[in-house]
Backbone as a ProteinNet text record, in pm:
[ID]
protein_1_A
[PRIMARY]
MRKLVFTLLVALFMLGAAFGAKYVVGLSLSTLNNPFFVTLRDGAIDTAEKLGIELIVLDAQDNPAKQLNDIEDLIQRGVDLIIINPTDSDAIVSAVESANEAGIPVITVDRASNGGKVVCHIASDNVEGGRMAARYIAKVLNGKGKVVELVGILGTSAARDRGKGFEEEIAKYPGLQLVAKQTANFNRAEGLIVMENILEAHPDIDAVFAQNDEMALGAIEAIKATGKLDEIVVVGFDAIPDAIEAIKKGEMEATIAQQPYLMGQLAVTKAFEYLTTGTVFFPVELKLITQENVE
[TERTIARY]
3735.5	3816.2	3867.8	3914	3966	3855.8	3732	3620.5	3593.7	3603.4	3580.2	3685.9	3813.2	3920.9	3898.7	3858.5	3834.2	3722.7	3614.2	3502.8	3548.8	3631	3683.5	3770	3851.6	3939.2	3857.8	3752	3668.9	3604.8	3547.8	3480.7	3578.5	3697.3	3795.5	3851.8	3870.6	3921.8	3824.8	3695.4	3594.1	3592.7	3605.8	3606.3	3730.1	3844.9	3969.4	3968	3912.6	3907	3819.4	3710.1	3617.9	3687.4	3782.2	3853.5	3988.1	4018.7	4144.8	4263.7	4247.4	4351.2	4476.9	4590.8	4719	4810	4843.8	4919.7	5054.5	5147.6	5278.2	5285.9	5305	5307.2	5440.1	5501.6	5624.7	5593.8	5665.1	5651.1	5789	5807.9	5935.9	5924.1	5994.8	5988.1	6110.9	6093.7	6205.5	6315	6275.4	6374.1	6306.5	6381.2	6332.7	6416.6	6484.3	6560.7	6478.2	6347	6253.8	6134	6100.8	5992	5859.3	5836.7	5712.3	5695.7	5801.3	5792.3	5797.9	5858.5	5855.7	5711.2	5638.7	5498.2	5414.4	5442.8	5370.1	5394.6	5520	5553.6	5477.3	5471.3	5403.6	5255	5192.2	5052.1	5034.1	5129.4	5123.2	5143.8	5242.2	5271.6	5152.8	5097	4984.1	4865.5	4838.8	4725.4	4751.9	4875.8	4910.4	4891.5	4928.3	4911.8	4764.1	4679.7	4535.5	4475.9	4530.4	4474	4542.4	4643	4712.7	4804.3	4848.7	4939.3	5083.9	5167.3	5312.1	5367	5415.7	5461.5	5613.5	5674.1	5819.9	5850.8	5916.7	5946.3	6091.1	6112.2	6246.8	6272	6392	6429.6	6525.6	6482.3	6567	6676	6672.3	6774.9	6791.4	6679.1	6676.4	6765.5	6785.7	6873.3	6788.8	6761.3	6677.3	6730.4	6863.1	6920.9	6894.4	6908.9	6881	6733.2	6646.1	6502.9	6469.6	6531.3	6508.6	6552.7	6668.7	6716.5	6623.4	6575.5	6483.8	6357.3	6303.7	6178.9	6202.9	6317.3	6351.1	6358.4	6412.1	6418.9	6278.6	6187.3	6049	5982.4	6012.2	5955.4	6007.7	6138.7	6198.2	6139.4	6101.8	6041.3	5897.3	5839.3	5702.9	5597.3	5618.4	5517.4	5386.1	5278.5	5146.1	5117.8	5176.5	5154	5269.5	5301.1	5408.5	5353.1	5375.1	5341.2	5470.5	5467.9	5590.4	5571.1	5665.9	5678.6	5806.6	5793.6	5912.3	6010.7	6139	6240.5	6237.1	6198.5	6195.2	6082.1	5991.2	5871.7	5904.2	6015.9	6057.4	6138.2	6235.2	6325.1	6251.1	6135.5	6064.1	5985.5	5969	5882.4	5924.9	6055.2	6101.2	6070.7	6076.8	6045.6	5897.3	5812.1	5667.5	5637.4	5703	5680.7	5729.5	5839.6	5888.5	5787	5729.2	5625.7	5504.1	5467.2	5354.6	5379.2	5500.7	5534.1	5530.7	5563.2	5561.9	5421.6	5325.3	5187.9	5163.4	5250.6	5236.8	5175.5	5057.8	4996.7	5077.6	5066	5143.2	5048.7	5073.3	5006.6	5115.9	5096.9	5193.3	5135.7	5225.7	5182.1	5267.9	5205.6	5264.6	5323.1	5408.1	5464.3	5420.8	5383.3	5331.4	5443.6	5410.9	5500	5454.9	5550.8	5516.3	5491.3	5485.3	5457.3	5430.5	5396.8	5360.7	5216.5	5167.2	5026.8	5019.4	4942.3	4923.1	4775.2	4749	4610.3	4545.9	4618.1	4568.7	4684.6	4663.3	4766	4707.8	4778.4	4732.8	4816.9	4754.3	4832.5	4743.2	4805.5	4736.7	4723.4	4641.9	4633.2	4748.2	4863.7	4983.6	4974.2	4902.1	4884.5	4810	4703	4627.4	4711.1	4794.7	4883.2	4977.4	5032.7	5118.4	5041.7	4920.2	4836.7	4810.2	4781.8	4755	4874.4	4995.6	5116.5	5130.1	5104.6	5116.3	5013.6	4892	4787.7	4823.4	4879.3	4914.1	5025.9	5128.6	5239.8	5189.1	5102.7	5047.3	4970.9	4898.9	4821.5	4914.1	5016.6	5107	5185.8	5223.6	5303.9	5216.3	5085.7	4993.8	5015.9	5050.6	5061.9	5186.3	5284.5	5406.6	5530.3	5632.6	5756.4	5832.9	5953.9	6041.3	6035.8	6012.6	5986.7	6088.6	6124.2	6215.7	6140.9	6168.7	6110.4	6221.4	6217.2	6310.2	6239.6	6299.4	6235.6	6285.4	6195.6	6232.9	6308.5	6307	6380.8	6317.1	6395	6344	6302.1	6190.7	6144	6040	6020	5914.2	5783.5	5673.3	5544.6	5512.9	5557.3	5530.1	5596.9	5723.6	5794.2	5728.3	5695.8	5632.5	5498.2	5413.8	5278.1	5275.8	5358.9	5362.2	5413	5516.3	5570.2	5469.2	5398	5296.8	5189.4	5135.9	5031.3	5081.8	5202.9	5259.2	5282.6	5346.6	5382.3	5260.1	5161.3	5038.2	4968.2	4967.2	4896.8	4975.3	5108.2	5192.9	5177.2	5161.5	5150.3	5025.9	4931.2	4810.1	4832	4949.6	4979.3	5094.9	5066.4	5171	5278.9	5245.1	5342.2	5439.2	5416	5506.2	5602.2	5730.3	5833.4	5908.2	5905.4	5980.7	6124.4	6214.4	6350.6	6448	6414.8	6505.8	6426.6	6469.8	6405.5	6515	6546.4	6656.4	6617.3	6674.1	6644.7	6735.4	6675.5	6751.5	6711.5	6646.7	6624.4	6549.2	6458.5	6378.4	6467.2	6587.8	6686.8	6720.6	6723.8	6746.7	6885.5	6988.9	7125.5	7141.6	7083	7091.3	7008.9	6898.2	6818.1	6897.6	6978.8	7062.9	7164.5	7235	7340.7	7282.7	7174.4	7112.7	7062.4	7004.6	6952	7064.9	7177.1	7292.8	7334.9	7340.6	7380.5	7278	7150.8	7046.2	7050.5	7073.7	7076.5	7193.9	7302.1	7414.9	7376.7	7302.1	7262.6	7141.4	7054.3	6929.4	6910.3	6984.5	6974.1	6844.7	6764.3	6644.1	6514.7	6518.4	6396	6298.8	6171.2	6066.8	6005.1	6011.7	5945.8	6012.7	6001	6052.1	5940.3	5916.5	5830.2	5918.4	5924	5999.2	5899.7	5927.9	5831.6	5823.7	5907.7	5883.2	5945	5907.8	5952.3	6101.4	6157.1	6300.2	6380.6	6348.8	6420	6388.9	6264.3	6226.7	6307.9	6325.9	6402.6	6549.7	6602.2	6739.3	6750.2	6650.6	6650.7	6645.4	6568.4	6557.7	6693.9	6770.2	6903.7	6991.5	6983	7061.2	7015.4	6885.2	6831	6868.2	6864.8	6904.2	7044.7	7133	7273.7	7289.3	7191.8	7198.8	7124.9	7056.6	6982.5	6854.9	6803.2	6685.2	6559.9	6559.5	6445.9	6314.6	6323.4	6201.2	6153.3	6238.6	6204.3	6157.1	6183.2	6154.4	6051.8	5947	5840.9	5882.9	5876.2	5910.5	5787.2	5751.3	5637.1	5686.3	5655.5	5696	5578.1	5601.3	5499.4	5520.2	5418.3	5414.8	5366.8	5401.6	5364.6	5428.7	5558.4	5629.2	5646.6	5673	5682.2	5781.9	5898.4	5996.2	5941.4	5862.2	5803.5	5696.8	5617.2	5515.3	5582.8	5693.6	5767.4	5822.7	5871.9	5926	5816.2	5695.7	5582.9	5548.7	5547.9	5518.5	5621.5	5747.1	5853.8	5857.8	5774.7	5771.8	5880.6	5948.6	6056.8	6005	5897.8	5836.4	5696	5659.1	5528.9	5415.1	5433	5323.8	5377.1	5296.4	5326.8	5195.6	5201.9	5082.9	5075.6	4971.7	4963.4	4918.6	4994.2	4950.1	4917.8	4872.7	4840.1	4913.8	5044.6	5122.5	5077.5	5034.5	4988.8	4867.2	4775.2	4655.5	4692.4	4794.7	4840.7	4887.8	4966.4	5013.7	4898.1	4802	4682.7	4608.4	4583.1	4505.1	4576.7	4708.2	4783.1	4768.7	4784.8	4774.3	4629.2	4535.9	4394.6	4354.4	4397.9	4363.9	4435.3	4556	4627	4546.6	4503.2	4425.2	4293	4230.3	4101.9	4118.6	4224.9	4247.4	4277.7	4362.9	4399.8	4280.2	4190.5	4076.1	3960.8	3937.8	3818	3848.9	3976.2	4012.5	3979.2	3941.8	3911.7	3938.6	3931.2	3942.9	3822.3	3785.9	3663.3	3697.1	3669.2	3687.2	3550.3	3493.7	3359.7	3358.9	3256.8	3235.8	3125.1	3144.4	3048.9	2909.6	2809.4	2671.2	2613	2505.4	2441.6	2291.5	2227.8	2083.3	2018.2	1932.8	1860.8	1715.7	1671.8	1532.9	1478.4	1352.9	1294.8	1368.8	1441.4	1511.8	1639.1	1703.9	1830.7	1831.2	1717.7	1714.3	1729.5	1804.3	1827.1	1749.3
2642.7	2762.8	2769.6	2654.1	2653.4	2690.3	2641.4	2674.7	2824.5	2883	3026.4	3105	3062	3131.9	3124.1	3006.1	2990.2	3083.9	3089.3	3177.7	3322.9	3360.4	3497.4	3524.9	3424.1	3441.1	3467.1	3387.7	3404.2	3543.1	3582	3711.8	3825.3	3814.5	3920.9	3926.6	3808.3	3807.5	3878.5	3850.7	3914.8	4065.4	4105	4247.2	4314.8	4248.3	4304.4	4316.5	4211.3	4212.6	4326.9	4352.4	4459	4593.8	4612.1	4739.4	4736.8	4624.8	4613.7	4620.1	4563.3	4574.5	4497.2	4555.4	4488.1	4544.1	4462.4	4511.6	4441.6	4513.8	4457.1	4453	4332.1	4312.5	4250.1	4302.6	4245	4149.2	4037.9	3940.8	3920.2	3972.4	3959.7	3851.5	3740.2	3626.7	3622.7	3575.9	3569.3	3475.1	3361.1	3266	3166.8	3122.1	3012.1	2887.9	2886.5	2769.7	2685.9	2701.9	2630.9	2591.1	2461.5	2416.5	2486.9	2530	2599	2724.2	2804.2	2928.6	2905	2794	2757.8	2728.3	2654.4	2624.4	2751	2840.1	2967.9	3046.9	3051.1	3120.6	3060.4	2925.6	2858.9	2897.1	2904.1	2944.9	3086.6	3172.4	3312	3321.4	3247.9	3252.9	3200.9	3086.5	3028.1	3124.2	3188.1	3280.5	3405.6	3455	3574.1	3547.4	3428.3	3394.3	3395.1	3341.3	3337.3	3478.1	3569.5	3703.7	3802.8	3755.5	3844.3	3943.6	3909	3996	3960.8	4062.8	4039	4035.2	3919.7	3900.9	3894.9	3984.4	3985.4	3921.4	3804.4	3731.9	3755.3	3795.5	3821.3	3740.3	3680.6	3596.4	3674.8	3703.4	3781.2	3697.2	3565.4	3474.5	3491.7	3514	3530.8	3644.8	3743.9	3857.1	3984.9	4042.3	4162.8	4277.4	4295.4	4404.8	4383.8	4259.2	4230.6	4254.5	4216.9	4236.6	4385.4	4467.6	4612	4664.6	4617.8	4660	4611	4485.6	4430.1	4515	4552	4629.9	4770.3	4827.3	4958.5	4950.2	4838.1	4817.9	4809.8	4738.4	4729	4866.8	4947.4	5083.6	5165.1	5153.8	5227.9	5184.3	5056	5006.6	5055.9	5107.5	5159	5050.9	4939.3	4832.4	4884.5	4815.5	4860.2	4819.9	4711.2	4662.9	4570.6	4564.3	4476.1	4380.1	4250.4	4147.5	4110.9	4118.5	4096.1	3982.8	3890	3787.1	3824.9	3898.4	3956.7	3852.8	3885.4	3807.1	3841	3965	4013.1	4116.3	4094	4179.7	4322.3	4342.6	4478.1	4543.7	4470	4527.6	4568	4504.3	4531.8	4662.3	4719.8	4837.2	4952.4	4979.5	5093.5	5071	4945.5	4916.5	4937.5	4894.5	4915.4	5065.4	5139.7	5284.8	5352.1	5301	5357.2	5334.2	5214	5185.1	5274.5	5292.7	5381.3	5521.9	5573.5	5709.5	5720.7	5607.9	5607.7	5582.8	5563.2	5540	5399.8	5305.8	5166.8	5083.4	5024.3	4943.7	4816.9	4769.8	4653.8	4550.6	4424	4310.7	4225.5	4180.1	4089.4	3948	3849.6	3710.2	3625.8	3537.9	3444.7	3515.1	3616.2	3693.3	3839.1	3900.5	4036.8	4140	4265.6	4379	4443.6	4484.2	4548.5	4698	4747.5	4888.9	4917.6	5042.9	5078.8	5039.5	5081.5	5056.2	4942.2	4838.8	4727.5	4714	4671.2	4653.4	4537.9	4426.9	4311.6	4216.8	4123.4	4025.2	3885.4	3802	3666	3569.3	3495.8	3404.6	3301	3194.4	3096.1	3153.4	3087.3	3123.9	3054.3	3122.8	3061	3037.5	3123	3102	2970.8	2949.6	2825.9	2705.5	2723.1	2614.4	2573.1	2671.2	2640.6	2567.2	2609.5	2540.8	2395.9	2375.2	2239.5	2149	2200	2120.4	2084.7	2180.9	2155.7	2052.1	2065.9	1969.6	1828.7	1819.6	1686.9	1624.1	1702.8	1650.3	1608.6	1689.1	1654.7	1522.4	1503.6	1379.9	1259.1	1270.2	1157.5	1122.8	1224.5	1200.8	1181.8	1175.8	1163.4	1274	1391.8	1509	1514.8	1425.7	1426.9	1411.6	1497.7	1481	1611.4	1597.8	1713.5	1750.3	1878.4	1924.8	2031.6	2029.8	2129.5	2204.6	2334.3	2413.8	2473.4	2446.6	2509.9	2628.9	2744.7	2870.7	2915.7	2979.4	3030.1	3161.4	3237.6	3364.4	3463	3507.8	3603.2	3730.9	3785.1	3908	3882.6	3755.6	3727.4	3701	3742.1	3720.8	3572.8	3492.2	3348.4	3285.1	3318.5	3263.2	3310.1	3438	3492.6	3424.7	3414.6	3363.3	3213.3	3136.3	2991.6	2963.3	3036.7	3018.9	3059.1	3167.4	3214.6	3108.1	3055.8	2954.5	2828.5	2785.8	2663.1	2675.7	2785	2800	2824.7	2896.7	2916	2782.5	2697.5	2569.1	2471.4	2467.7	2378.1	2410.8	2539.7	2582.4	2524.8	2477.1	2419	2277.6	2220.2	2082	2084.1	2077.5	2087.8	1980.2	1867.7	1758.9	1776.3	1875.3	1900.5	2013	1990.7	2089.5	2133.1	2262.3	2315.4	2337.4	2241.2	2244.8	2323.7	2346.8	2423.5	2488.3	2611	2686.8	2767.2	2727	2793.5	2818.4	2924.7	2955.6	2875.7	2831.9	2769	2832.9	2950.7	3037.8	2971.6	2880.3	2812.6	2733.9	2697.6	2640.2	2496.3	2403.9	2262.8	2237.4	2296.3	2275.2	2328.8	2444.9	2500.9	2417.7	2361.9	2274.8	2154.4	2100.3	1985	2023.3	2134	2175.6	2212.4	2290.3	2331.2	2209.6	2114.4	1995	1910.4	1902.7	1828.9	1887.6	2020.5	2086.5	2064.7	2071	2051.3	1908.8	1812.3	1672.4	1645.4	1719.6	1704.3	1754.1	1864.6	1922.5	1852.2	1800	1736.8	1603.5	1501.2	1373.2	1297.2	1345.5	1270.3	1339	1415.6	1484.2	1383.8	1424	1335.8	1386.4	1517.1	1570.5	1699	1723.5	1846.3	1908.4	2037.8	2113	2208.9	2191.8	2282.3	2372.4	2500.9	2596.7	2590.7	2509.2	2473.9	2335.6	2278.2	2142.2	2135	2240.8	2237.6	2214.2	2286.6	2267.1	2129.3	2083.3	1951.9	1842.1	1855	1753.9	1756.4	1874.3	1882.1	1817.7	1844	1784.5	1633.3	1580.4	1434.5	1373.5	1440.6	1388.8	1384	1486.1	1488.7	1378	1357.7	1254.6	1115.1	1098.3	969	930.3	1028.1	1001.9	949.9	981.8	933	800.6	756.1	630	639.6	762.3	780.7	822.2	800.1	846.7	781.8	656.5	588.2	640.3	718.5	763.9	909	984.5	1128.9	1163.3	1230.4	1273.3	1405.1	1412.7	1536.8	1584.9	1709.9	1771.3	1896.8	1907.4	2023.3	2112.1	2196.4	2293.7	2325.6	2315.8	2351.9	2237.5	2111.3	1995.7	2001.7	2032.1	2027.5	1880.9	1852.2	1712.5	1627.3	1679.8	1601.1	1562.9	1649.8	1620.1	1511.6	1520	1416.4	1280.3	1276.9	1150.8	1101.5	1192.8	1155	1096.4	1150.1	1096.1	955.9	939	806.6	702.7	746	653.3	634.2	709.9	696.9	773.7	864.7	941.5	1068.3	1126.3	1245.2	1207.6	1257	1220.3	1295.3	1425.7	1505	1638.8	1707	1843.3	1919.5	2049.2	2133	2181.4	2141.2	2170.1	2313.3	2381.1	2508.3	2485.5	2587.3	2576	2684.8	2667.1	2773.1	2805	2702.1	2729.8	2822.5	2792.5	2875.2	3016.4	3026.8	3160	3242	3177.5	3246.6	3287.6	3194.4	3225.5	3346.1	3341	3446.7	3582	3580.5	3706.3	3776.4	3700.2	3760.4	3795.5	3710	3739	3869.2	3885.7	4008	4129.5	4109.7	4219.3	4267.1	4171.1	4204.8	4270.8	4215.6	4269.8	4415.3	4441.8	4577.5	4674	4630.4	4718.2	4746.5	4649.6	4664.9	4740.8	4714.9	4771.8	4874.4	4880.5	4975.7	4926.8	4799.4	4744.2	4594.5	4531.8	4386.3	4334.6	4211.2	4153.3	4019.8	4008	3880.4	3834.4	3732.5	3689	3625.1	3653.2	3589.2	3487.1	3370.8	3261.9	3303.7	3270.9	3301	3189.2	3219.4	3119.2	3128	3012.9	3008.2	3000.8	3095.9	3097.2	3056.1	2955.4	2910.5	2902.5	2856.4	2840.7	2735.8	2646	2538.1	2585.4	2690.5	2732.2	2877.4	2946.4	3085.3	3090.7	3190.3	3200.5	3317.7
-6320.7	-6343.1	-6486.8	-6538.6	-6676.4	-6774.9	-6748.2	-6836.9	-6832.9	-6712.4	-6698.1	-6773.9	-6761.4	-6833	-6982.8	-7031.6	-7175.9	-7221.7	-7141.3	-7175.6	-7180	-7082.3	-7080.3	-7202.9	-7240.3	-7356.3	-7481.7	-7500.7	-7619.9	-7621.5	-7506.5	-7499.1	-7523.1	-7461.6	-7476	-7617.7	-7677	-7813.3	-7907.1	-7888.1	-7973.1	-7949.8	-7822	-7789.3	-7847.1	-7830.8	-7881.7	-8032.6	-8098.5	-8243.8	-8292.8	-8217.1	-8256.9	-8255.9	-8162.6	-8152	-8226.3	-8291.2	-8362	-8268.3	-8146.3	-8043.3	-8080.7	-8052.7	-8068	-7960.9	-7864.8	-7750.5	-7739.1	-7674.6	-7640.7	-7488.3	-7435	-7289.3	-7249.3	-7142.7	-7090	-6976.5	-6970.9	-6861.2	-6799.8	-6679.4	-6609.1	-6503.6	-6524.6	-6431.7	-6342.6	-6219.9	-6124.9	-6173.1	-6229.8	-6281.2	-6374.9	-6475.3	-6559.6	-6532.1	-6417.6	-6374.8	-6277.7	-6285.9	-6197.9	-6284	-6290	-6378.4	-6352.1	-6228.3	-6195	-6282.6	-6291.9	-6367.4	-6518.9	-6559.7	-6702	-6743.4	-6656.7	-6686.4	-6685.6	-6589.8	-6585.4	-6713.9	-6757.6	-6883	-7000.6	-7005.9	-7117.9	-7122	-7004.3	-7000	-7050.9	-7017.2	-7063	-7214.2	-7265.2	-7409.7	-7490.8	-7449.4	-7524.6	-7528.2	-7413.4	-7406.7	-7489.4	-7485.2	-7563.9	-7713.1	-7756.5	-7898.9	-7937.7	-7849.3	-7878.7	-7884.8	-7804.2	-7796.8	-7890.7	-7965.2	-8057.3	-7987.4	-7866.2	-7790.1	-7822.8	-7838.7	-7848.1	-7705.8	-7663.9	-7526	-7522	-7444.5	-7427.7	-7292.3	-7293.1	-7168.8	-7128.8	-7003.8	-6953.5	-6826.7	-6816.4	-6703.4	-6613.4	-6489.5	-6398	-6332.9	-6352.8	-6297.8	-6146.8	-6080.1	-5933.1	-5884.9	-5969.7	-5937.3	-5936.3	-5818.6	-5813	-5898.5	-5902.1	-5980.9	-6129.9	-6176.4	-6318.2	-6348.8	-6254	-6279	-6290.4	-6207.1	-6216.9	-6353.2	-6401.4	-6533.8	-6645.3	-6630.4	-6731	-6742	-6626.6	-6627.1	-6679.2	-6647.4	-6703.6	-6855.5	-6906.2	-7051.7	-7111.3	-7041.8	-7090.5	-7093.5	-6991.4	-6986.8	-7104.5	-7131.7	-7244	-7377.5	-7387.4	-7511.9	-7528.5	-7419.7	-7426.6	-7435.5	-7364.7	-7366.8	-7307.8	-7339.1	-7293.6	-7149.9	-7102.5	-6964.6	-6928.4	-6799.3	-6752.7	-6647.6	-6669.3	-6570.1	-6498	-6365	-6287.4	-6188.5	-6189.7	-6085.1	-6008.6	-5897.1	-5832.7	-5776.9	-5790.9	-5720.1	-5571.6	-5540.8	-5402.4	-5390.9	-5297.2	-5288.3	-5246	-5174.4	-5136.6	-5248.3	-5303.6	-5404.2	-5531	-5556.5	-5682.1	-5676.2	-5556.9	-5541.1	-5632.1	-5638	-5720	-5866.9	-5913.1	-6054.1	-6081.2	-5987.4	-6003.9	-6006.8	-5918	-5914	-6042.9	-6099.6	-6226.6	-6337.6	-6340.2	-6440.5	-6417.8	-6289.7	-6257.9	-6312.1	-6289.1	-6334.7	-6486.8	-6552.7	-6700.1	-6755.1	-6666.1	-6710.7	-6763.3	-6725.3	-6770.7	-6657.9	-6679.7	-6574.2	-6544.4	-6419.4	-6372.5	-6312	-6345.9	-6280.9	-6218.4	-6095	-6032.9	-6030.6	-6034.8	-6038.9	-5946	-5871.5	-5774.9	-5652.9	-5675.2	-5564.4	-5579.7	-5467.7	-5471.6	-5458.3	-5489.4	-5461.7	-5332	-5249.3	-5121.9	-5135.5	-5258.7	-5280	-5426	-5456	-5591.5	-5619.5	-5736.3	-5772	-5872.8	-5838.8	-5932.2	-5964.8	-6088.2	-6133.2	-6058.1	-6047.9	-5972.9	-5947.4	-5856	-5821	-5841.1	-5919	-5947.9	-5864.9	-5773.5	-5688.7	-5623.8	-5574.7	-5491.8	-5351.4	-5269.3	-5127.8	-5055.7	-5052	-4996.3	-4845.7	-4775.5	-4631	-4607	-4681.6	-4666.1	-4709.7	-4811.9	-4853.9	-4741.8	-4669.9	-4555.7	-4446.9	-4425.2	-4324.5	-4366	-4493.8	-4542.6	-4516.7	-4542.3	-4519.3	-4371.7	-4284.4	-4139.4	-4093.7	-4140.7	-4101.2	-4148.8	-4269	-4321.4	-4238.1	-4207.3	-4126.3	-3989	-3929.9	-3797.8	-3804.3	-3912.5	-3928.5	-3943.3	-4027.1	-4051.5	-3925.1	-3847.7	-3726	-3601.7	-3621.5	-3507.1	-3403.5	-3453.7	-3367.1	-3281.1	-3305	-3223.3	-3310.6	-3286.7	-3359.6	-3375.7	-3432.6	-3455.3	-3604	-3627.9	-3764.9	-3804.6	-3934.5	-3992.2	-4102.7	-4114.1	-4221.9	-4307.8	-4438	-4532.2	-4596	-4581	-4619	-4756	-4833.6	-4965.5	-4957.1	-5065.1	-5068.5	-4971.2	-4874.9	-4776.6	-4847.9	-4809.2	-4872.8	-4979.6	-5018.9	-5115.4	-5041	-5101.2	-5036	-5025	-5121.9	-5116.9	-4994.7	-4969.9	-4853.4	-4723.8	-4719.6	-4598.5	-4570.4	-4673.7	-4652.4	-4626	-4697.3	-4672.5	-4531.4	-4490.4	-4355.1	-4249	-4274.6	-4178.6	-4156	-4266.1	-4253.1	-4185.7	-4224	-4168	-4017.8	-3978.2	-3836.4	-3748.3	-3800.3	-3722.7	-3698.1	-3799.5	-3786.5	-3698.7	-3717.3	-3635.7	-3487.5	-3456.4	-3316.4	-3247.5	-3327.8	-3269.8	-3218	-3246.1	-3205.1	-3104.1	-2974.7	-2871.7	-2883.9	-2944.5	-2956.1	-3071.8	-3157.3	-3270.1	-3234.2	-3260.5	-3224.3	-3351.3	-3380.2	-3494.9	-3448.9	-3478.9	-3424.2	-3511.4	-3637.7	-3724.2	-3836.1	-3871.5	-3979.3	-4049.5	-4173.1	-4243.4	-4388.8	-4445	-4584.7	-4678.5	-4788.8	-4897.8	-5030.7	-5022.9	-5139.7	-5254.6	-5224	-5327.3	-5424.5	-5385.5	-5476.2	-5434.9	-5532.2	-5501.5	-5443.6	-5504.7	-5456.5	-5315	-5288.3	-5152.3	-5054.5	-5102.3	-5016.8	-4969	-5058.7	-5022.4	-4914.9	-4938.7	-4845.4	-4708.4	-4709.8	-4583.1	-4506.5	-4579	-4511.9	-4454.6	-4524.1	-4471.1	-4336.2	-4329.1	-4204	-4093.4	-4130.3	-4029	-3974.5	-4061.8	-4017	-3922.1	-3939.7	-3846.2	-3707.1	-3703.8	-3574.7	-3514.5	-3603.2	-3556	-3629.1	-3591.7	-3663.9	-3637.1	-3540.8	-3502.2	-3546.4	-3654.4	-3698.3	-3761.7	-3764.2	-3816.1	-3946.9	-3970.8	-4090	-4136.8	-4268.7	-4330.2	-4413.2	-4391.3	-4482.5	-4559.3	-4690.7	-4777.1	-4849.4	-4849.4	-4907.5	-5059.6	-5122.9	-5263.3	-5289.2	-5403.6	-5434.6	-5463.2	-5521.5	-5550.8	-5422.9	-5318	-5190.1	-5132.2	-5147.1	-5094.6	-5163	-5295.7	-5370	-5329.7	-5301.8	-5250.8	-5113.9	-5028.7	-4894.1	-4901	-4995.7	-5010.1	-5041.5	-5126.9	-5158.3	-5033.5	-4950.4	-4826.4	-4731.4	-4721.8	-4631.8	-4682.1	-4814	-4872.9	-4829.8	-4828.8	-4795.4	-4652.8	-4567.1	-4428.1	-4411	-4516.7	-4508.9	-4426.9	-4408.7	-4323.5	-4401.1	-4530.7	-4609.4	-4566.8	-4517.7	-4471.8	-4336.7	-4269.4	-4133.6	-4130.6	-4237.9	-4236.8	-4345.1	-4303.1	-4394.6	-4460.5	-4593.9	-4665.6	-4741.9	-4717.3	-4785.9	-4857.9	-4986.7	-5065.9	-5102.5	-5205.1	-5244.4	-5392.1	-5471.6	-5615.2	-5703.7	-5668.1	-5751.1	-5889.7	-5896.4	-6024.3	-6065.7	-6193.8	-6240.2	-6160.7	-6125.6	-6049.8	-5912.5	-5853.2	-5722.1	-5734.3	-5839.5	-5861.3	-5879	-5953.3	-5971.3	-5838.9	-5755.6	-5624.4	-5535.7	-5545.9	-5468.5	-5518.9	-5651.1	-5708	-5662.8	-5648	-5606	-5454.8	-5383.1	-5237.9	-5166.7	-5240.3	-5178.1	-5111.6	-5167.5	-5108.5	-5063.8	-4945	-4890.2	-4960.3	-4982.2	-5039.9	-5090.4	-5170.5	-5213.4	-5225.3	-5208.8	-5221.5	-5366.3	-5436.6	-5579.9	-5606.4	-5692.5	-5747.7	-5895.2	-5962.7	-6104.4	-6181.9	-6204	-6268.5	-6409.9	-6486.7	-6624.5	-6619.8	-6526.6	-6513.2	-6467.2	-6380.1	-6337.3	-6457.4	-6546.3	-6665.8	-6755.5	-6771	-6850.6	-6794.5	-6662.9	-6599	-6605.2	-6585.3	-6586.1	-6720.5	-6829.9	-6963.9	-6995.7	-6953.2	-6976.3	-6907.8	-6783	-6709.4	-6768.9	-6821	-6888	-7008.9	-7090.4	-7210.3	-7171.5	-7067.4	-7021.1	-6976.9	-6902	-6852.1	-6966.7	-7061	-7171.9	-7263.1	-7273.2	-7363.2	-7299.4	-7169.3	-7105.4	-6997.2	-6953.9	-6849.2	-6709.8	-6697.6	-6565	-6567	-6452.4	-6443.7	-6367.7	-6396.8	-6342.2	-6277.8	-6149.2	-6080.2	-6031.1	-6095.4	-6056.2	-5917.3	-5842.9	-5712.7	-5730.7	-5673.5	-5691.9	-5645	-5727.9	-5692.9	-5607.1	-5538.3	-5453.6	-5471.1	-5493.4	-5509.2	-5371.4	-5342.4	-5215.1	-5239.2	-5168.3	-5175.9	-5034.2	-5022.9	-4888.7	-4807.4	-4878.2	-4807.6	-4738.7	-4792.6	-4732.1	-4685.7	-4701.7	-4657.6	-4505.3	-4456.2	-4310.2	-4252.7
[MASK]
+++++++++++++++++++++++++++++++++++++++++++++++++++++++++++++++++++++++++++++++++++++++++++++++++++++++++++++++++++++++++++++++++++++++++++++++++++++++++++++++++++++++++++++++++++++++++++++++++++++++++++++++++++++++++++++++++++++++++++++++++++++++++++++++++++++++++++++++++++++++++++++++++++++++

């Protein structure tokens, strides 16, 4: 994938240079208080520099109202395209529609918008990621045990899709019981507090699936305080550096890896591609058919 992105960058740079392209693109992120989105931003900035794009990065601080104001500001500045990582998939709809009315194309990244017109959406397969976490927990617990799910920001497509995949897969194991499911808003401090409360009500749990690593790391702190870290399996999502360190130390069992830098790269690459050519191109893998595999 990285080789493909590099090839696209070279081709687009040559195309853009031929037309003397110079674009201003806005990038509205849900928060920069999370290493995942910092890495995504870095991928976007590096790619924008290579393509000669002026990139305006705005941090919504997990506040839907601030994000709406930020995007309105980008519209007033007359940017050529806006890349949005929504704080809330429903609340962002009016901002996407405002950009549509202003004739400014929109790309969403990591989290989708539940309305308005977008050029394309750049994201991992979050449903499959949730399934992967459930299958791993089932394997470690031999299909039996009490499980807790820490949910991200309600209304975001990432929280919805990760939960959907996880719960559908867990339901396939009759010996696994989902005893608690609470939101901690993708936040480490809230993950700690929510986990403390859950442990009081359910001191005999066997595993925790947190829909992102920040909540998983908060949950680990709460579990540590009870002295049960060796007894409870914790699985996160994102593979941020702190989570990788926790896995190395044996404090976290696993995390579902995403590629935020590549997401940032792809979002800006697709923005440039759309502004330069008026379309976006997503290659589908080719397959060689011979007499040996023809059906």
